[in-house]
PDB file of C-alpha atoms in Angstrom:
ATOM      1  CA  ASP A   1      84.969  78.939  75.355  1.00 65.00           C
ATOM      2  CA  THR A   2      82.880  81.620  75.756  1.00 70.00           C
ATOM      3  CA  ALA A   3      79.565  80.168  73.941  1.00 92.00           C
ATOM      4  CA  VAL A   4      78.429  83.562  72.585  1.00 96.00           C
ATOM      5  CA  SER A   5      81.042  86.287  72.755  1.00 96.00           C
ATOM      6  CA  GLN A   6      80.256  90.201  72.350  1.00 96.00           C
ATOM      7  CA  THR A   7      83.035  92.876  72.305  1.00 96.00           C
ATOM      8  CA  PRO A   8      82.759  95.446  73.661  1.00 96.00           C
ATOM      9  CA  LYS A   9      81.312  94.623  76.977  1.00 96.00           C
ATOM     10  CA  TYR A  10      81.419  98.481  77.592  1.00 97.00           C
ATOM     11  CA  LEU A  11      81.520 101.496  75.403  1.00 96.00           C
ATOM     12  CA  VAL A  12      80.968 105.165  76.236  1.00 97.00           C
ATOM     13  CA  THR A  13      80.695 107.722  73.901  1.00 97.00           C
ATOM     14  CA  GLN A  14      79.481 111.113  72.647  1.00 97.00           C
ATOM     15  CA  MET A  15      76.014 111.713  70.643  1.00 97.00           C
ATOM     16  CA  GLY A  16      75.890 111.894  67.769  1.00 97.00           C
ATOM     17  CA  ASN A  17      78.930 108.921  66.704  1.00 97.00           C
ATOM     18  CA  ASP A  18      78.592 105.790  65.152  1.00 97.00           C
ATOM     19  CA  LYS A  19      79.399 102.705  66.953  1.00 97.00           C
ATOM     20  CA  SER A  20      79.333  98.861  66.546  1.00 97.00           C
ATOM     21  CA  ILE A  21      79.404  95.850  68.599  1.00 98.00           C
ATOM     22  CA  LYS A  22      80.080  92.120  67.708  1.00 97.00           C
ATOM     23  CA  CYS A  23      79.095  89.069  68.398  1.00 97.00           C
ATOM     24  CA  GLU A  24      80.062  85.560  67.854  1.00 97.00           C
ATOM     25  CA  GLN A  25      78.470  81.966  68.519  1.00 96.00           C
ATOM     26  CA  ASN A  26      80.325  78.923  68.718  1.00 95.00           C
ATOM     27  CA  LEU A  27      77.326  76.603  69.210  1.00 92.00           C
ATOM     28  CA  GLY A  28      76.404  75.819  65.711  1.00 91.00           C
ATOM     29  CA  HIS A  29      73.389  77.319  66.359  1.00 91.00           C
ATOM     30  CA  ASP A  30      71.255  78.873  63.376  1.00 89.00           C
ATOM     31  CA  THR A  31      69.521  81.642  64.588  1.00 91.00           C
ATOM     32  CA  MET A  32      71.046  84.958  66.445  1.00 93.00           C
ATOM     33  CA  TYR A  33      69.456  87.869  68.042  1.00 94.00           C
ATOM     34  CA  TRP A  34      69.930  91.229  69.484  1.00 96.00           C
ATOM     35  CA  TYR A  35      68.065  92.519  72.538  1.00 96.00           C
ATOM     36  CA  LYS A  36      67.965  95.853  74.336  1.00 96.00           C
ATOM     37  CA  GLN A  37      68.038  95.896  77.747  1.00 97.00           C
ATOM     38  CA  ASP A  38      66.742  99.590  78.784  1.00 94.00           C
ATOM     39  CA  SER A  39      67.487 101.709  82.429  1.00 93.00           C
ATOM     40  CA  LYS A  40      64.315  99.795  83.863  1.00 92.00           C
ATOM     41  CA  LYS A  41      65.548  95.863  82.936  1.00 93.00           C
ATOM     42  CA  PHE A  42      63.360  95.971  80.679  1.00 95.00           C
ATOM     43  CA  LEU A  43      64.091  93.465  77.580  1.00 95.00           C
ATOM     44  CA  LYS A  44      63.141  93.783  73.926  1.00 94.00           C
ATOM     45  CA  ILE A  45      63.623  92.390  70.463  1.00 93.00           C
ATOM     46  CA  MET A  46      65.415  94.193  68.231  1.00 94.00           C
ATOM     47  CA  PHE A  47      66.358  91.573  65.294  1.00 92.00           C
ATOM     48  CA  SER A  48      66.594  87.936  64.473  1.00 91.00           C
ATOM     49  CA  TYR A  49      68.617  86.599  61.740  1.00 91.00           C
ATOM     50  CA  ASN A  50      68.580  82.855  60.836  1.00 88.00           C
ATOM     51  CA  ASN A  51      71.130  81.584  58.428  1.00 85.00           C
ATOM     52  CA  LYS A  52      72.075  85.045  57.530  1.00 84.00           C
ATOM     53  CA  GLU A  53      68.689  85.879  56.928  1.00 87.00           C
ATOM     54  CA  LEU A  54      66.584  88.561  58.567  1.00 89.00           C
ATOM     55  CA  ILE A  55      63.363  87.219  59.823  1.00 86.00           C
ATOM     56  CA  ILE A  56      62.834  89.639  62.414  1.00 84.00           C
ATOM     57  CA  ASN A  57      62.552  93.390  62.434  1.00 85.00           C
ATOM     58  CA  GLU A  58      60.728  95.511  65.410  1.00 86.00           C
ATOM     59  CA  THR A  59      59.997  98.295  65.468  1.00 77.00           C
ATOM     60  CA  VAL A  60      63.609 100.022  65.169  1.00 85.00           C
ATOM     61  CA  PRO A  61      65.191 103.482  64.097  1.00 89.00           C
ATOM     62  CA  ASN A  62      67.066 103.260  60.947  1.00 91.00           C
ATOM     63  CA  ARG A  63      70.099 104.429  62.140  1.00 95.00           C
ATOM     64  CA  PHE A  64      70.007 100.556  64.194  1.00 95.00           C
ATOM     65  CA  SER A  65      71.813  98.265  61.266  1.00 94.00           C
ATOM     66  CA  PRO A  66      72.667  94.524  61.948  1.00 94.00           C
ATOM     67  CA  LYS A  67      74.957  92.593  59.909  1.00 93.00           C
ATOM     68  CA  SER A  68      75.361  89.093  59.477  1.00 93.00           C
ATOM     69  CA  PRO A  69      78.390  88.070  57.478  1.00 92.00           C
ATOM     70  CA  ASP A  70      77.979  84.440  58.611  1.00 92.00           C
ATOM     71  CA  LYS A  71      75.690  82.300  60.729  1.00 90.00           C
ATOM     72  CA  ALA A  72      78.036  82.345  63.679  1.00 94.00           C
ATOM     73  CA  HIS A  73      78.691  86.407  63.715  1.00 95.00           C
ATOM     74  CA  LEU A  74      76.073  88.820  64.097  1.00 96.00           C
ATOM     75  CA  ASN A  75      76.843  92.604  64.575  1.00 96.00           C
ATOM     76  CA  LEU A  76      75.206  95.484  65.589  1.00 97.00           C
ATOM     77  CA  HIS A  77      75.647  98.850  63.922  1.00 96.00           C
ATOM     78  CA  ILE A  78      74.172 102.418  65.502  1.00 96.00           C
ATOM     79  CA  ASN A  79      74.861 105.399  63.914  1.00 96.00           C
ATOM     80  CA  SER A  80      74.276 108.663  65.137  1.00 96.00           C
ATOM     81  CA  LEU A  81      74.033 108.159  68.625  1.00 96.00           C
ATOM     82  CA  GLU A  82      71.053 109.103  70.650  1.00 96.00           C
ATOM     83  CA  LEU A  83      71.235 109.657  75.021  1.00 96.00           C
ATOM     84  CA  GLY A  84      68.309 106.997  74.430  1.00 94.00           C
ATOM     85  CA  ASP A  85      70.101 104.134  73.457  1.00 96.00           C
ATOM     86  CA  SER A  86      72.225 104.159  76.502  1.00 97.00           C
ATOM     87  CA  ALA A  87      71.487 100.401  77.191  1.00 97.00           C
ATOM     88  CA  VAL A  88      72.907  97.165  77.888  1.00 97.00           C
ATOM     89  CA  TYR A  89      72.984  95.062  74.177  1.00 97.00           C
ATOM     90  CA  PHE A  90      72.187  91.584  74.387  1.00 97.00           C
ATOM     91  CA  CYS A  91      73.607  89.098  71.506  1.00 97.00           C
ATOM     92  CA  ALA A  92      71.295  85.021  72.114  1.00 95.00           C
ATOM     93  CA  SER A  93      71.722  82.392  69.687  1.00 94.00           C
ATOM     94  CA  SER A  94      69.012  78.985  69.594  1.00 90.00           C
ATOM     95  CA  PRO A  95      69.051  76.534  67.771  1.00 84.00           C
ATOM     96  CA  THR A  96      65.797  76.011  65.585  1.00 73.00           C
ATOM     97  CA  GLY A  97      63.695  73.314  64.221  1.00 62.00           C
ATOM     98  CA  ALA A  98      63.212  70.400  67.025  1.00 51.00           C
ATOM     99  CA  ASP A  99      64.671  72.218  69.630  1.00 61.00           C
ATOM    100  CA  THR A 100      64.153  73.426  73.393  1.00 68.00           C
ATOM    101  CA  GLY A 101      64.338  76.562  72.867  1.00 76.00           C
ATOM    102  CA  GLU A 102      66.239  78.341  74.830  1.00 87.00           C
ATOM    103  CA  LEU A 103      67.863  81.310  74.094  1.00 91.00           C
ATOM    104  CA  PHE A 104      71.964  81.408  74.836  1.00 93.00           C
ATOM    105  CA  PHE A 105      72.838  84.973  75.621  1.00 96.00           C
ATOM    106  CA  GLY A 106      76.060  86.575  75.576  1.00 96.00           C
ATOM    107  CA  GLU A 107      77.266  88.824  78.523  1.00 95.00           C
ATOM    108  CA  GLY A 108      75.642  92.300  77.136  1.00 96.00           C
ATOM    109  CA  SER A 109      77.628  95.082  75.990  1.00 97.00           C
ATOM    110  CA  ARG A 110      76.971  98.577  78.160  1.00 97.00           C
ATOM    111  CA  LEU A 111      76.454 101.331  75.838  1.00 97.00           C
ATOM    112  CA  THR A 112      76.557 104.445  77.733  1.00 97.00           C
ATOM    113  CA  VAL A 113      75.816 107.888  75.239  1.00 97.00           C
ATOM    114  CA  LEU A 114      77.094 111.534  76.346  1.00 96.00           C
TER     115      LEU A 114
ATOM    116  CA  ALA B   1      50.139  89.645  69.300  1.00 79.00           C
ATOM    117  CA  GLN B   2      51.834  87.400  72.345  1.00 87.00           C
ATOM    118  CA  THR B   3      52.348  89.474  75.388  1.00 93.00           C
ATOM    119  CA  VAL B   4      53.788  88.515  79.047  1.00 96.00           C
ATOM    120  CA  THR B   5      53.230  90.418  82.268  1.00 97.00           C
ATOM    121  CA  GLN B   6      54.829  89.807  85.398  1.00 98.00           C
ATOM    122  CA  SER B   7      52.454  91.830  88.060  1.00 96.00           C
ATOM    123  CA  GLN B   8      55.342  91.872  90.897  1.00 96.00           C
ATOM    124  CA  PRO B   9      57.936  94.466  90.163  1.00 96.00           C
ATOM    125  CA  GLU B  10      59.558  93.211  93.438  1.00 97.00           C
ATOM    126  CA  MET B  11      59.523  90.260  96.184  1.00 97.00           C
ATOM    127  CA  SER B  12      61.624  89.173  98.983  1.00 97.00           C
ATOM    128  CA  VAL B  13      62.134  86.025 100.783  1.00 97.00           C
ATOM    129  CA  GLN B  14      63.496  85.018 104.156  1.00 98.00           C
ATOM    130  CA  GLU B  15      66.094  82.775 103.633  1.00 97.00           C
ATOM    131  CA  ALA B  16      65.285  78.851 103.280  1.00 97.00           C
ATOM    132  CA  GLU B  17      62.245  79.805 102.648  1.00 97.00           C
ATOM    133  CA  THR B  18      59.802  79.586  99.908  1.00 98.00           C
ATOM    134  CA  VAL B  19      58.741  81.951  97.384  1.00 98.00           C
ATOM    135  CA  THR B  20      56.515  81.772  94.270  1.00 98.00           C
ATOM    136  CA  LEU B  21      56.772  84.686  91.039  1.00 98.00           C
ATOM    137  CA  SER B  22      53.735  85.032  88.872  1.00 98.00           C
ATOM    138  CA  CYS B  23      53.443  85.554  85.504  1.00 98.00           C
ATOM    139  CA  THR B  24      51.067  85.690  82.995  1.00 98.00           C
ATOM    140  CA  TYR B  25      50.996  85.375  79.235  1.00 97.00           C
ATOM    141  CA  ASP B  26      49.173  85.604  75.904  1.00 95.00           C
ATOM    142  CA  THR B  27      49.339  83.811  73.030  1.00 92.00           C
ATOM    143  CA  SER B  28      47.014  82.506  70.003  1.00 89.00           C
ATOM    144  CA  GLU B  29      49.549  79.694  69.158  1.00 87.00           C
ATOM    145  CA  SER B  30      48.351  76.049  70.420  1.00 85.00           C
ATOM    146  CA  ASP B  31      52.435  75.258  70.298  1.00 86.00           C
ATOM    147  CA  TYR B  32      55.077  77.610  72.192  1.00 91.00           C
ATOM    148  CA  TYR B  33      57.627  77.342  74.782  1.00 92.00           C
ATOM    149  CA  LEU B  34      57.750  78.819  78.715  1.00 95.00           C
ATOM    150  CA  PHE B  35      60.854  79.660  80.359  1.00 96.00           C
ATOM    151  CA  TRP B  36      61.774  81.774  83.379  1.00 98.00           C
ATOM    152  CA  TYR B  37      65.491  83.136  83.226  1.00 97.00           C
ATOM    153  CA  LYS B  38      67.317  84.704  85.999  1.00 97.00           C
ATOM    154  CA  GLN B  39      69.810  87.753  85.972  1.00 97.00           C
ATOM    155  CA  PRO B  40      71.864  88.632  88.490  1.00 95.00           C
ATOM    156  CA  PRO B  41      73.939  91.860  89.526  1.00 91.00           C
ATOM    157  CA  SER B  42      76.493  90.020  87.044  1.00 88.00           C
ATOM    158  CA  ARG B  43      73.969  90.947  84.314  1.00 90.00           C
ATOM    159  CA  GLN B  44      74.921  87.637  82.403  1.00 92.00           C
ATOM    160  CA  MET B  45      71.043  85.533  81.404  1.00 94.00           C
ATOM    161  CA  ILE B  46      70.654  82.237  82.918  1.00 94.00           C
ATOM    162  CA  LEU B  47      67.863  79.867  81.765  1.00 95.00           C
ATOM    163  CA  VAL B  48      66.195  78.776  85.203  1.00 97.00           C
ATOM    164  CA  ILE B  49      63.329  76.287  83.479  1.00 96.00           C
ATOM    165  CA  ARG B  50      61.667  75.803  80.642  1.00 94.00           C
ATOM    166  CA  GLN B  51      58.524  74.318  79.742  1.00 94.00           C
ATOM    167  CA  GLU B  52      56.677  72.945  76.677  1.00 91.00           C
ATOM    168  CA  ALA B  53      53.278  74.001  76.338  1.00 91.00           C
ATOM    169  CA  TYR B  54      52.185  70.424  74.937  1.00 89.00           C
ATOM    170  CA  LYS B  55      53.058  69.198  77.954  1.00 88.00           C
ATOM    171  CA  GLN B  56      50.889  68.867  81.189  1.00 86.00           C
ATOM    172  CA  GLN B  57      53.525  67.866  83.866  1.00 92.00           C
ATOM    173  CA  ASN B  58      54.599  70.801  85.378  1.00 95.00           C
ATOM    174  CA  ALA B  59      58.759  70.930  85.241  1.00 94.00           C
ATOM    175  CA  THR B  60      60.958  71.179  87.725  1.00 95.00           C
ATOM    176  CA  GLU B  61      64.745  71.644  88.315  1.00 93.00           C
ATOM    177  CA  ASN B  62      65.816  70.916  92.252  1.00 95.00           C
ATOM    178  CA  ARG B  63      64.125  73.531  94.542  1.00 97.00           C
ATOM    179  CA  PHE B  64      62.746  75.568  91.541  1.00 98.00           C
ATOM    180  CA  SER B  65      59.065  74.489  89.630  1.00 97.00           C
ATOM    181  CA  VAL B  66      56.538  75.746  87.935  1.00 97.00           C
ATOM    182  CA  ASN B  67      53.022  76.102  88.207  1.00 97.00           C
ATOM    183  CA  PHE B  68      51.753  75.744  84.411  1.00 96.00           C
ATOM    184  CA  GLN B  69      47.793  76.426  83.935  1.00 95.00           C
ATOM    185  CA  LYS B  70      47.330  76.468  80.258  1.00 94.00           C
ATOM    186  CA  ALA B  71      43.907  77.122  80.004  1.00 93.00           C
ATOM    187  CA  ALA B  72      44.462  80.592  82.126  1.00 95.00           C
ATOM    188  CA  LYS B  73      47.672  81.226  80.786  1.00 95.00           C
ATOM    189  CA  SER B  74      49.360  81.035  84.189  1.00 97.00           C
ATOM    190  CA  PHE B  75      53.240  80.509  84.385  1.00 97.00           C
ATOM    191  CA  SER B  76      54.681  81.219  87.903  1.00 98.00           C
ATOM    192  CA  LEU B  77      58.029  79.976  89.276  1.00 98.00           C
ATOM    193  CA  LYS B  78      58.340  78.719  92.831  1.00 98.00           C
ATOM    194  CA  ILE B  79      61.581  78.619  94.521  1.00 98.00           C
ATOM    195  CA  SER B  80      61.914  76.214  97.154  1.00 98.00           C
ATOM    196  CA  ASP B  81      64.582  76.751 100.005  1.00 97.00           C
ATOM    197  CA  SER B  82      65.350  79.900  98.908  1.00 97.00           C
ATOM    198  CA  GLN B  83      69.490  81.069  99.453  1.00 97.00           C
ATOM    199  CA  LEU B  84      71.206  84.378  99.095  1.00 97.00           C
ATOM    200  CA  GLY B  85      72.559  82.841  95.437  1.00 96.00           C
ATOM    201  CA  ASP B  86      68.651  83.425  94.298  1.00 97.00           C
ATOM    202  CA  ALA B  87      68.619  86.952  94.970  1.00 97.00           C
ATOM    203  CA  ALA B  88      67.899  88.288  91.186  1.00 97.00           C
ATOM    204  CA  MET B  89      65.911  89.799  88.389  1.00 97.00           C
ATOM    205  CA  TYR B  90      64.043  87.182  87.247  1.00 98.00           C
ATOM    206  CA  PHE B  91      62.435  87.082  83.708  1.00 98.00           C
ATOM    207  CA  CYS B  92      59.410  84.554  82.516  1.00 98.00           C
ATOM    208  CA  ALA B  93      59.497  84.308  78.612  1.00 96.00           C
ATOM    209  CA  LEU B  94      57.504  82.981  75.771  1.00 95.00           C
ATOM    210  CA  LYS B  95      58.741  82.144  72.529  1.00 91.00           C
ATOM    211  CA  THR B  96      56.294  81.165  70.068  1.00 83.00           C
ATOM    212  CA  SER B  97      56.560  80.316  65.827  1.00 73.00           C
ATOM    213  CA  TYR B  98      59.036  82.180  64.055  1.00 67.00           C
ATOM    214  CA  ASP B  99      61.536  82.211  66.365  1.00 70.00           C
ATOM    215  CA  LYS B 100      60.572  85.548  68.760  1.00 82.00           C
ATOM    216  CA  VAL B 101      61.270  84.979  72.181  1.00 89.00           C
ATOM    217  CA  ILE B 102      59.270  88.086  74.338  1.00 91.00           C
ATOM    218  CA  PHE B 103      60.223  88.724  78.093  1.00 96.00           C
ATOM    219  CA  GLY B 104      57.908  90.110  80.764  1.00 97.00           C
ATOM    220  CA  PRO B 105      59.074  93.175  82.510  1.00 97.00           C
ATOM    221  CA  GLY B 106      60.937  90.849  85.151  1.00 97.00           C
ATOM    222  CA  THR B 107      60.590  90.767  88.962  1.00 98.00           C
ATOM    223  CA  SER B 108      63.442  91.917  90.849  1.00 97.00           C
ATOM    224  CA  LEU B 109      63.999  89.393  94.010  1.00 98.00           C
ATOM    225  CA  SER B 110      65.472  90.001  97.030  1.00 97.00           C
ATOM    226  CA  VAL B 111      66.488  87.546 100.143  1.00 97.00           C
ATOM    227  CA  ILE B 112      66.723  87.849 103.322  1.00 97.00           C
ATOM    228  CA  PRO B 113      69.220  86.552 105.429  1.00 95.00           C
TER     229      PRO B 113
END
C-alpha cells in the first residue's frame, strides 16, 4: 500500500489549459502539503492543510487552487497553465501534535506545459 | 523569516570514503526540527535523518550522522563509507511551528567508484 499517492505521475498539456493533480494519504495524518520543485530542484512550499483547513498559503498565483474534501485528500487544480508552471509537484503529509515532524512524500507529478 | 542555506551545490566522494554536507539555517524559534532528505534520480524524497533542536546529542542513523551546532545554527550531514547508492540530491530542511517545512537549495552528491 502506497502511503502517499499522487495521480497522474506525468502530465503534458498545452498552455492555457486547466489541469488537476490528486493526492491521497492512508497514514491517518492531519496535515497535507503541496510543494513545487522547479528545474533547479528547488523545493518551495505552496499550500498546507490541517484537517481540511487551509493553514499555509504562500505567494502562489490565484490560478492555483487547492481543495481538501477530507483530511486524507488534497487536490491541486491549476487554471490557465503557463510555461513557468512546468515543474514536479509533490504532495506530502505529516502528523501533528507530539510528532517527529517528518514529511511523508508522494512520488511527485511531473507537469510539462508546452 | 526562516531560511535554510546549503553552500555546496555539488560534492563528490570516492566510494568507501567519508563526505560532509553543510547546512546553515536561521529561525527565531527555540523549538524546531531539522532534517536531511535524500532525492535519488527516481525523484522519491526519502528521510535520511532528523534532529530535534532541544536534544544536544547528535543524531545518527547507521552510516549517517549529523553535527548539530545550535548556537551557530549549523546542521551538517556526514556520510561514512560512501556507497554508490548514496548518489543523490540532499536537502536540508527546517520545521518550525505551524507545520511549515522549508528546504535548502540542495547539494548534488556524486559517488566515484
